[in-house]
PDB file of C-alpha atoms in Angstrom:
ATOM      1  CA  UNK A   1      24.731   7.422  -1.965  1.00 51.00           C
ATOM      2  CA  UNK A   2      21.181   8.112  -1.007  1.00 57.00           C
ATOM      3  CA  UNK A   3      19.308   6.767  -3.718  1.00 67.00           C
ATOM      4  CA  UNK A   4      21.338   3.523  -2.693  1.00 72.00           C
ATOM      5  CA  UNK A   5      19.733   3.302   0.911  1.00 67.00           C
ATOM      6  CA  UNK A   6      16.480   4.198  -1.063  1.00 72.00           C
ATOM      7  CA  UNK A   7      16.924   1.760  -3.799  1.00 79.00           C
ATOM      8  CA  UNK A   8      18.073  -0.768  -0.824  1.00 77.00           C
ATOM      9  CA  UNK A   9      14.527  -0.238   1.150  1.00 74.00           C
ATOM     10  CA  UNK A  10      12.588  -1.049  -1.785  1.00 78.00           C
ATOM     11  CA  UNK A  11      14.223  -4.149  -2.631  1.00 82.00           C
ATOM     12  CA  UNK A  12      13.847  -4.946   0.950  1.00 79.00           C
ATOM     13  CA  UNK A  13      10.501  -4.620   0.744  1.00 78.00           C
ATOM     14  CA  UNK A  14      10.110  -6.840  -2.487  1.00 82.00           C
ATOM     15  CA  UNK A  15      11.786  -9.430  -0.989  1.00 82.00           C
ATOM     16  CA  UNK A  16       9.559  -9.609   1.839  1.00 76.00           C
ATOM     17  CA  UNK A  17       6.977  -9.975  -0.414  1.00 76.00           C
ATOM     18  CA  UNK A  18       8.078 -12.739  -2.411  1.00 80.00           C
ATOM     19  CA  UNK A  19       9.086 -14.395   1.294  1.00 74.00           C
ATOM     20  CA  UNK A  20       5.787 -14.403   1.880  1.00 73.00           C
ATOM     21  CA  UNK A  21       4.846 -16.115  -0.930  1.00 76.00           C
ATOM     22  CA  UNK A  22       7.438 -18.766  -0.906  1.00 76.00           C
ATOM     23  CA  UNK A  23       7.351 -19.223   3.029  1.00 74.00           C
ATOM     24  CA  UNK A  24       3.544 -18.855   3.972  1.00 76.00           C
ATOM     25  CA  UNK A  25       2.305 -18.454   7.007  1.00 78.00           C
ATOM     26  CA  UNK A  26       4.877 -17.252   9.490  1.00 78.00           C
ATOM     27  CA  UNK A  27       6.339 -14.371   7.229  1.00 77.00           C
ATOM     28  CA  UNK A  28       2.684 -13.259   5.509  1.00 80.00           C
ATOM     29  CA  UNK A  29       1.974 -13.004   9.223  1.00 83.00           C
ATOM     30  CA  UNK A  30       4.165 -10.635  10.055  1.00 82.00           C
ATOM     31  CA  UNK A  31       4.211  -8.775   6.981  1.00 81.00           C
ATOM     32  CA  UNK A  32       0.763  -8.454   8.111  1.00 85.00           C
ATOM     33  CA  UNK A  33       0.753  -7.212  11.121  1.00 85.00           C
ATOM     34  CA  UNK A  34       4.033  -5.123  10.386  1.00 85.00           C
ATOM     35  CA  UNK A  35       1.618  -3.509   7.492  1.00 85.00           C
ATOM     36  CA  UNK A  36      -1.125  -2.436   9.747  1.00 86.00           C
ATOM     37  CA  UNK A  37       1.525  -0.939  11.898  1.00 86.00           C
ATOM     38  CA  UNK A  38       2.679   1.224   9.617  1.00 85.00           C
ATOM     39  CA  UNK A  39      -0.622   2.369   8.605  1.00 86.00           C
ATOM     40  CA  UNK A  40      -0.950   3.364  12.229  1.00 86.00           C
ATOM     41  CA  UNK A  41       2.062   5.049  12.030  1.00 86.00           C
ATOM     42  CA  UNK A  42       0.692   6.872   8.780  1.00 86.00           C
ATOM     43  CA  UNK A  43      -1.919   8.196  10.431  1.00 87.00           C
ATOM     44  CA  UNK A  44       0.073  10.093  13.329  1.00 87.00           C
ATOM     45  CA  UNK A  45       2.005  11.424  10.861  1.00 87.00           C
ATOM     46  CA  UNK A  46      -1.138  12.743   8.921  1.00 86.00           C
ATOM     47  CA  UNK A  47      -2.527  14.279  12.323  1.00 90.00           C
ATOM     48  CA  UNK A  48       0.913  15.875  13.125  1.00 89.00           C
ATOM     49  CA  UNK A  49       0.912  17.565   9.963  1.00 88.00           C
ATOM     50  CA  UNK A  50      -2.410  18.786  10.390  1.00 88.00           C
ATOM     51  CA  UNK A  51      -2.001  19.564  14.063  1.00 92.00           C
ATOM     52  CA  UNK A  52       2.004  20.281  14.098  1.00 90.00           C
ATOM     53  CA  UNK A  53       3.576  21.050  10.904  1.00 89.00           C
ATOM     54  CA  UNK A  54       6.790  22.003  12.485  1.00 90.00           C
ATOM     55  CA  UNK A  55       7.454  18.831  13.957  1.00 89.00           C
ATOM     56  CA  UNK A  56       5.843  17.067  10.799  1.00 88.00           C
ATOM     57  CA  UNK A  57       8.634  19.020   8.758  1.00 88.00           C
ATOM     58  CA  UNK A  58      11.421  18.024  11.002  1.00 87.00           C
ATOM     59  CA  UNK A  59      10.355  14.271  10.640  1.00 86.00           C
ATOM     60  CA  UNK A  60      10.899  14.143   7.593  1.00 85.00           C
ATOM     61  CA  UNK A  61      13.718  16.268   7.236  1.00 85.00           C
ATOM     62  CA  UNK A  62      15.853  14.396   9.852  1.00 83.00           C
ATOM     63  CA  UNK A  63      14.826  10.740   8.078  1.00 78.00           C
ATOM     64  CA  UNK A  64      17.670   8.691   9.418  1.00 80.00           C
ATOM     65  CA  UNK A  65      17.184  10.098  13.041  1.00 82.00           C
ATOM     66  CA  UNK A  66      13.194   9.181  12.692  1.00 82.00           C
ATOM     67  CA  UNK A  67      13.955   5.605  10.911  1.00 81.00           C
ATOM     68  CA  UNK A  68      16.645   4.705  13.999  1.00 83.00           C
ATOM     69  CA  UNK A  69      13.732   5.954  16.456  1.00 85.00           C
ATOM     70  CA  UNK A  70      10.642   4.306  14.527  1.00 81.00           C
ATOM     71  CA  UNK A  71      12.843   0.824  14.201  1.00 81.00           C
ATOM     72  CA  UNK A  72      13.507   0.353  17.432  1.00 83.00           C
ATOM     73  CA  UNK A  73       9.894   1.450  18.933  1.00 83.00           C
ATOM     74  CA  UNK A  74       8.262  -1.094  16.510  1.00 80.00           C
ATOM     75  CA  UNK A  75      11.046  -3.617  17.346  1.00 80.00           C
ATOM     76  CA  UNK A  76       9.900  -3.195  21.469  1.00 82.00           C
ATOM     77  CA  UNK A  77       6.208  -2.959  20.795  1.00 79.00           C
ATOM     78  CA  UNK A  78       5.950  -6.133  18.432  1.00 79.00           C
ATOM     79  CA  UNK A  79       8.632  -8.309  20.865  1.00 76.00           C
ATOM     80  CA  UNK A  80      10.761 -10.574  19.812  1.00 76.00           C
ATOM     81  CA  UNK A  81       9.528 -13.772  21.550  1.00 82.00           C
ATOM     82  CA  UNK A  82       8.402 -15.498  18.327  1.00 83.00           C
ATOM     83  CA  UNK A  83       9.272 -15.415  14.521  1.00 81.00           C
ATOM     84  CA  UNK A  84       6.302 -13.374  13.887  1.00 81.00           C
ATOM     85  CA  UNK A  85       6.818 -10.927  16.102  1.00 84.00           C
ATOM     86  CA  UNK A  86      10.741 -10.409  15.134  1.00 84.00           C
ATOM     87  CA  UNK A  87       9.550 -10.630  11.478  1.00 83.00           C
ATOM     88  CA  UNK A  88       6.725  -8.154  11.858  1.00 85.00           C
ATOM     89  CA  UNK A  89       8.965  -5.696  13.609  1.00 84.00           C
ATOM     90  CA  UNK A  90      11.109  -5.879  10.432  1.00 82.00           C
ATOM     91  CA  UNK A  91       9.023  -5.264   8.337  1.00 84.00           C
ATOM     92  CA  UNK A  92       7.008  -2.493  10.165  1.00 85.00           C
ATOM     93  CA  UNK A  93      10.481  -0.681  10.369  1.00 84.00           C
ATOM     94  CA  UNK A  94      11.004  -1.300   6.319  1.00 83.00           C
ATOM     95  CA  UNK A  95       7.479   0.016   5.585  1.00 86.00           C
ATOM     96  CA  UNK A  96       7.862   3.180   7.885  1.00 86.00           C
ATOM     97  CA  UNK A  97      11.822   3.824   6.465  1.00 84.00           C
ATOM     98  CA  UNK A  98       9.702   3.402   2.533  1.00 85.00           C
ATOM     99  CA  UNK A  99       6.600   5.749   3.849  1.00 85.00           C
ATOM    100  CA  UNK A 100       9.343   8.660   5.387  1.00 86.00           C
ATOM    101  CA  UNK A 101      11.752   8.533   2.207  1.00 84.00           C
ATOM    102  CA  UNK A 102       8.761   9.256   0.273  1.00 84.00           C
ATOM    103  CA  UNK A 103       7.105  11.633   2.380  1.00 84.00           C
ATOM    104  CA  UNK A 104      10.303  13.398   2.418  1.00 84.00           C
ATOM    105  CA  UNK A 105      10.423  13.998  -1.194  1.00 84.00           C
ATOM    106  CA  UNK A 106       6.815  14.837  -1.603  1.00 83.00           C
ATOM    107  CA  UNK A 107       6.606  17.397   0.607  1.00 82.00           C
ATOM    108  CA  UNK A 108      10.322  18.657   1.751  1.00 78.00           C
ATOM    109  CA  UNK A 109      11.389  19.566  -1.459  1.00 69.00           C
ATOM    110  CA  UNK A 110       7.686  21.938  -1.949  1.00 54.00           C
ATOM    111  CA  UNK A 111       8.430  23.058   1.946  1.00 48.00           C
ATOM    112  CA  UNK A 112      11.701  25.044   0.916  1.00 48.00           C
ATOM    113  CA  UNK A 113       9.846  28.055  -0.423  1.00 43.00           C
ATOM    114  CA  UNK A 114       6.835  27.297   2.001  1.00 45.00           C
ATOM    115  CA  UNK A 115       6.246  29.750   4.960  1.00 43.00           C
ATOM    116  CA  UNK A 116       5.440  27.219   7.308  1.00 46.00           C
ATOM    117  CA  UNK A 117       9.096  25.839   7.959  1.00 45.00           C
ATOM    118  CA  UNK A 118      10.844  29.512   9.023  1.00 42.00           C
TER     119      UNK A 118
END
């Protein structure tokens, strides 16, 4: 069941791609800005783990609780007043729900025998 919500996310994300080759502007926009968003959200999560591992761990190990509470943060910080905004939201929230399902099987898997998650 989990490698369908995985597989699902992926596909997602290809298919915003080839929207924003078909569509233009509006939806390469977005993707855009949704993009740079996530890269922002990349980089908290590098200086958590550097700074707070514990609560870096616990991201990732309680993924659907983090994707709900990334989504909807995105969703209120990008607005939903125009089609880029909805559209970059969307796609912010698809990039972060990609980034955390693979963060969580690089490093939870290696963090069961690690000391730092007692």
């Amino acid at each position: 069941m989990k490698n369908n919500f995985t597989d699902i996310t992926y596909y997602s994300i290809g298919a915003l791609g080839v929207g924003a080759v078909i569509l233009g502007g509006t939806v390469a926009n977005g993707i855009f800005v949704g993009g740079m968003s996530t890269l922002g959200v990349a980089l908290l999560l590098i200086k958590l783990k550097d700074s707070n591992p514990r609560i870096f761990y616990w991201i990732l190990k309680h993924n659907i609780m983090s994707d709900l509470i990334l989504s909807v943060l995105l969703v209120m910080l990008m607005g939903t007043s125009t089609v880029t905004a909805i559209i970059s939201g969307a796609s912010a929230a698809l990039f972060c729900s990609a980034g955390l399902t693979y963060l969580s099987k690089l490093f939870v898997k290696n963090s069961e025998s690690s000391q730092i998650v007692s």
